[in-house]
Amino acid sequence: MQAIGFWFVLMILGIVNGIMRNDVYGPAIGNELLSHQISTVTGIALFLAGMYVWLKWTNARYSKKDLLVIGVMWFGMTITFEFIFGHYIAGHPWSKLLADYNILEGRVWSLVLLTIIVGPYFVGKYILKGCTDAI
């Protein structure tokens, strides 16, 4: 349950990151693609920092499998939120939502999703040096 609750923290971090891109540095840069790429890097950093704080301060112990399952669960929740909110609430067309997955066009959003999947395991094993059981 902690992992599901913490996903909402990640969602808030992602929204703040998007607001910063759209309202602060994006207009100053004047290049949407570059703003997207910077936002990807800052989003990854925010998510990894959040995962670090969560894993360091939680009382739960997680196995390698647990952390990978958490990452996959967060991935599914993120994709579901992105498409449902993005299309039905924000009103973005499907083509706009899918465009962020075109890495050949410099759209690197997929790296955020990869971080969401492997981030819990990476932070637990390599940054916190085995804060989990059975790694």
mmCIF file of C-alpha atoms in Angstrom:
data_model
loop_
_atom_site.group_PDB
_atom_site.id
_atom_site.type_symbol
_atom_site.label_atom_id
_atom_site.label_comp_id
_atom_site.label_asym_id
_atom_site.label_seq_id
_atom_site.Cartn_x
_atom_site.Cartn_y
_atom_site.Cartn_z
ATOM 1 C CA MET A 1 0.000 0.000 0.000
ATOM 2 C CA GLN A 2 2.910 2.360 0.679
ATOM 3 C CA ALA A 3 4.039 1.984 -2.915
ATOM 4 C CA ILE A 4 0.611 2.872 -4.291
ATOM 5 C CA GLY A 5 0.405 5.894 -2.010
ATOM 6 C CA PHE A 6 3.881 7.006 -2.973
ATOM 7 C CA TRP A 7 2.960 6.919 -6.653
ATOM 8 C CA PHE A 8 0.701 9.906 -5.938
ATOM 9 C CA VAL A 9 3.778 11.755 -4.659
ATOM 10 C CA LEU A 10 5.530 10.907 -7.929
ATOM 11 C CA MET A 11 2.502 12.199 -9.809
ATOM 12 C CA ILE A 12 2.705 15.519 -7.932
ATOM 13 C CA LEU A 13 6.433 15.757 -8.672
ATOM 14 C CA GLY A 14 5.667 15.138 -12.343
ATOM 15 C CA ILE A 15 2.980 17.819 -12.408
ATOM 16 C CA VAL A 16 5.313 20.341 -10.738
ATOM 17 C CA ASN A 17 8.002 19.440 -13.272
ATOM 18 C CA GLY A 18 5.547 20.022 -16.121
ATOM 19 C CA ILE A 19 4.436 23.370 -14.703
ATOM 20 C CA MET A 20 8.065 24.471 -14.435
ATOM 21 C CA ARG A 21 8.619 23.475 -18.073
ATOM 22 C CA ASN A 22 5.487 25.157 -19.390
ATOM 23 C CA ASP A 23 5.535 28.321 -17.283
ATOM 24 C CA VAL A 24 9.148 28.992 -16.280
ATOM 25 C CA TYR A 25 12.018 27.782 -18.422
ATOM 26 C CA GLY A 26 10.078 26.649 -21.503
ATOM 27 C CA PRO A 27 8.993 30.145 -22.552
ATOM 28 C CA ALA A 28 12.474 31.495 -21.780
ATOM 29 C CA ILE A 29 14.132 28.829 -23.937
ATOM 30 C CA GLY A 30 11.613 29.176 -26.746
ATOM 31 C CA ASN A 31 12.251 25.670 -28.070
ATOM 32 C CA GLU A 32 9.575 23.101 -27.218
ATOM 33 C CA LEU A 33 11.721 20.062 -28.011
ATOM 34 C CA LEU A 34 14.632 21.280 -25.895
ATOM 35 C CA SER A 35 12.213 22.126 -23.076
ATOM 36 C CA HIS A 36 10.799 18.591 -23.331
ATOM 37 C CA GLN A 37 14.289 17.097 -23.126
ATOM 38 C CA ILE A 38 15.287 19.252 -20.145
ATOM 39 C CA SER A 39 12.012 18.343 -18.457
ATOM 40 C CA THR A 40 12.779 14.671 -19.008
ATOM 41 C CA VAL A 41 16.138 15.011 -17.241
ATOM 42 C CA THR A 42 14.687 17.031 -14.354
ATOM 43 C CA GLY A 43 11.767 14.599 -14.085
ATOM 44 C CA ILE A 44 14.113 11.629 -13.856
ATOM 45 C CA ALA A 45 16.158 13.419 -11.181
ATOM 46 C CA LEU A 46 13.033 14.306 -9.185
ATOM 47 C CA PHE A 47 11.671 10.768 -9.413
ATOM 48 C CA LEU A 48 14.956 9.157 -8.357
ATOM 49 C CA ALA A 49 15.294 11.614 -5.461
ATOM 50 C CA GLY A 50 11.727 10.857 -4.412
ATOM 51 C CA MET A 51 12.327 7.107 -4.619
ATOM 52 C CA TYR A 52 15.471 7.535 -2.521
ATOM 53 C CA VAL A 53 13.601 9.411 0.217
ATOM 54 C CA TRP A 54 10.732 6.931 0.147
ATOM 55 C CA LEU A 55 12.940 3.823 0.330
ATOM 56 C CA LYS A 56 15.244 5.344 2.951
ATOM 57 C CA TRP A 57 12.428 6.337 5.291
ATOM 58 C CA THR A 58 9.976 3.503 4.811
ATOM 59 C CA ASN A 59 9.900 0.751 7.401
ATOM 60 C CA ALA A 60 9.058 -1.880 4.809
ATOM 61 C CA ARG A 61 11.683 -4.259 3.440
ATOM 62 C CA TYR A 62 11.498 -5.114 -0.221
ATOM 63 C CA SER A 63 12.997 -7.952 -2.223
ATOM 64 C CA LYS A 64 14.410 -7.470 -5.713
ATOM 65 C CA LYS A 65 11.183 -8.889 -7.099
ATOM 66 C CA ASP A 66 9.093 -6.536 -4.930
ATOM 67 C CA LEU A 67 10.955 -3.489 -6.238
ATOM 68 C CA LEU A 68 10.605 -4.614 -9.841
ATOM 69 C CA VAL A 69 6.879 -5.297 -9.340
ATOM 70 C CA ILE A 70 6.499 -1.838 -7.772
ATOM 71 C CA GLY A 71 8.221 -0.282 -10.783
ATOM 72 C CA VAL A 72 5.975 -2.130 -13.236
ATOM 73 C CA MET A 73 2.907 -1.181 -11.191
ATOM 74 C CA TRP A 74 3.960 2.503 -11.181
ATOM 75 C CA PHE A 75 4.537 2.275 -14.937
ATOM 76 C CA GLY A 76 1.015 0.959 -15.485
ATOM 77 C CA MET A 77 -0.488 3.615 -13.226
ATOM 78 C CA THR A 78 1.507 6.344 -14.988
ATOM 79 C CA ILE A 79 0.505 5.253 -18.486
ATOM 80 C CA THR A 80 -3.127 4.923 -17.439
ATOM 81 C CA PHE A 81 -3.106 8.362 -15.825
ATOM 82 C CA GLU A 82 -1.287 9.974 -18.731
ATOM 83 C CA PHE A 83 -3.688 8.729 -21.368
ATOM 84 C CA ILE A 84 -6.943 9.045 -19.415
ATOM 85 C CA PHE A 85 -6.136 12.473 -17.945
ATOM 86 C CA GLY A 86 -4.337 13.711 -21.038
ATOM 87 C CA HIS A 87 -7.105 12.785 -23.449
ATOM 88 C CA TYR A 88 -10.362 12.925 -21.528
ATOM 89 C CA ILE A 89 -9.632 15.737 -19.053
ATOM 90 C CA ALA A 90 -6.912 17.887 -20.660
ATOM 91 C CA GLY A 91 -8.427 17.311 -24.099
ATOM 92 C CA HIS A 92 -5.211 16.397 -25.917
ATOM 93 C CA PRO A 93 -5.678 14.342 -29.092
ATOM 94 C CA TRP A 94 -4.294 10.816 -29.082
ATOM 95 C CA SER A 95 -1.734 11.850 -31.713
ATOM 96 C CA LYS A 96 -0.240 14.453 -29.351
ATOM 97 C CA LEU A 97 -0.074 11.971 -26.481
ATOM 98 C CA LEU A 98 1.560 9.318 -28.659
ATOM 99 C CA ALA A 99 4.047 11.810 -30.162
ATOM 100 C CA ASP A 100 6.008 11.909 -26.891
ATOM 101 C CA TYR A 101 6.980 8.273 -27.499
ATOM 102 C CA ASN A 102 8.762 8.977 -30.797
ATOM 103 C CA ILE A 103 12.382 8.832 -29.699
ATOM 104 C CA LEU A 104 13.505 9.226 -33.330
ATOM 105 C CA GLU A 105 12.073 12.756 -33.203
ATOM 106 C CA GLY A 106 13.987 13.550 -30.004
ATOM 107 C CA ARG A 107 11.031 12.864 -27.726
ATOM 108 C CA VAL A 108 12.647 11.174 -24.741
ATOM 109 C CA TRP A 109 9.635 10.709 -22.433
ATOM 110 C CA SER A 110 10.241 6.956 -22.659
ATOM 111 C CA LEU A 111 13.332 7.456 -20.481
ATOM 112 C CA VAL A 112 11.079 8.701 -17.677
ATOM 113 C CA LEU A 113 8.975 5.562 -18.002
ATOM 114 C CA LEU A 114 12.103 3.399 -17.944
ATOM 115 C CA THR A 115 13.175 5.212 -14.772
ATOM 116 C CA ILE A 116 9.777 4.541 -13.209
ATOM 117 C CA ILE A 117 10.147 0.822 -13.950
ATOM 118 C CA VAL A 118 13.754 0.269 -12.835
ATOM 119 C CA GLY A 119 14.123 3.205 -10.428
ATOM 120 C CA PRO A 120 12.954 1.460 -7.238
ATOM 121 C CA TYR A 121 15.353 -1.439 -7.814
ATOM 122 C CA PHE A 122 18.230 0.842 -8.867
ATOM 123 C CA VAL A 123 17.845 3.114 -5.841
ATOM 124 C CA GLY A 124 17.406 0.205 -3.422
ATOM 125 C CA LYS A 125 20.355 -1.815 -4.627
ATOM 126 C CA TYR A 126 22.898 0.692 -5.900
ATOM 127 C CA ILE A 127 22.263 3.993 -4.140
ATOM 128 C CA LEU A 128 21.123 2.718 -0.759
ATOM 129 C CA LYS A 129 23.453 -0.287 -1.131
ATOM 130 C CA GLY A 130 21.041 -3.106 -0.555
ATOM 131 C CA CYS A 131 18.399 -1.551 1.662
ATOM 132 C CA THR A 132 16.234 -4.445 0.612
ATOM 133 C CA ASP A 133 16.034 -8.095 1.532
ATOM 134 C CA ALA A 134 17.199 -10.815 -0.858
ATOM 135 C CA ILE A 135 18.925 -8.598 -3.412
#
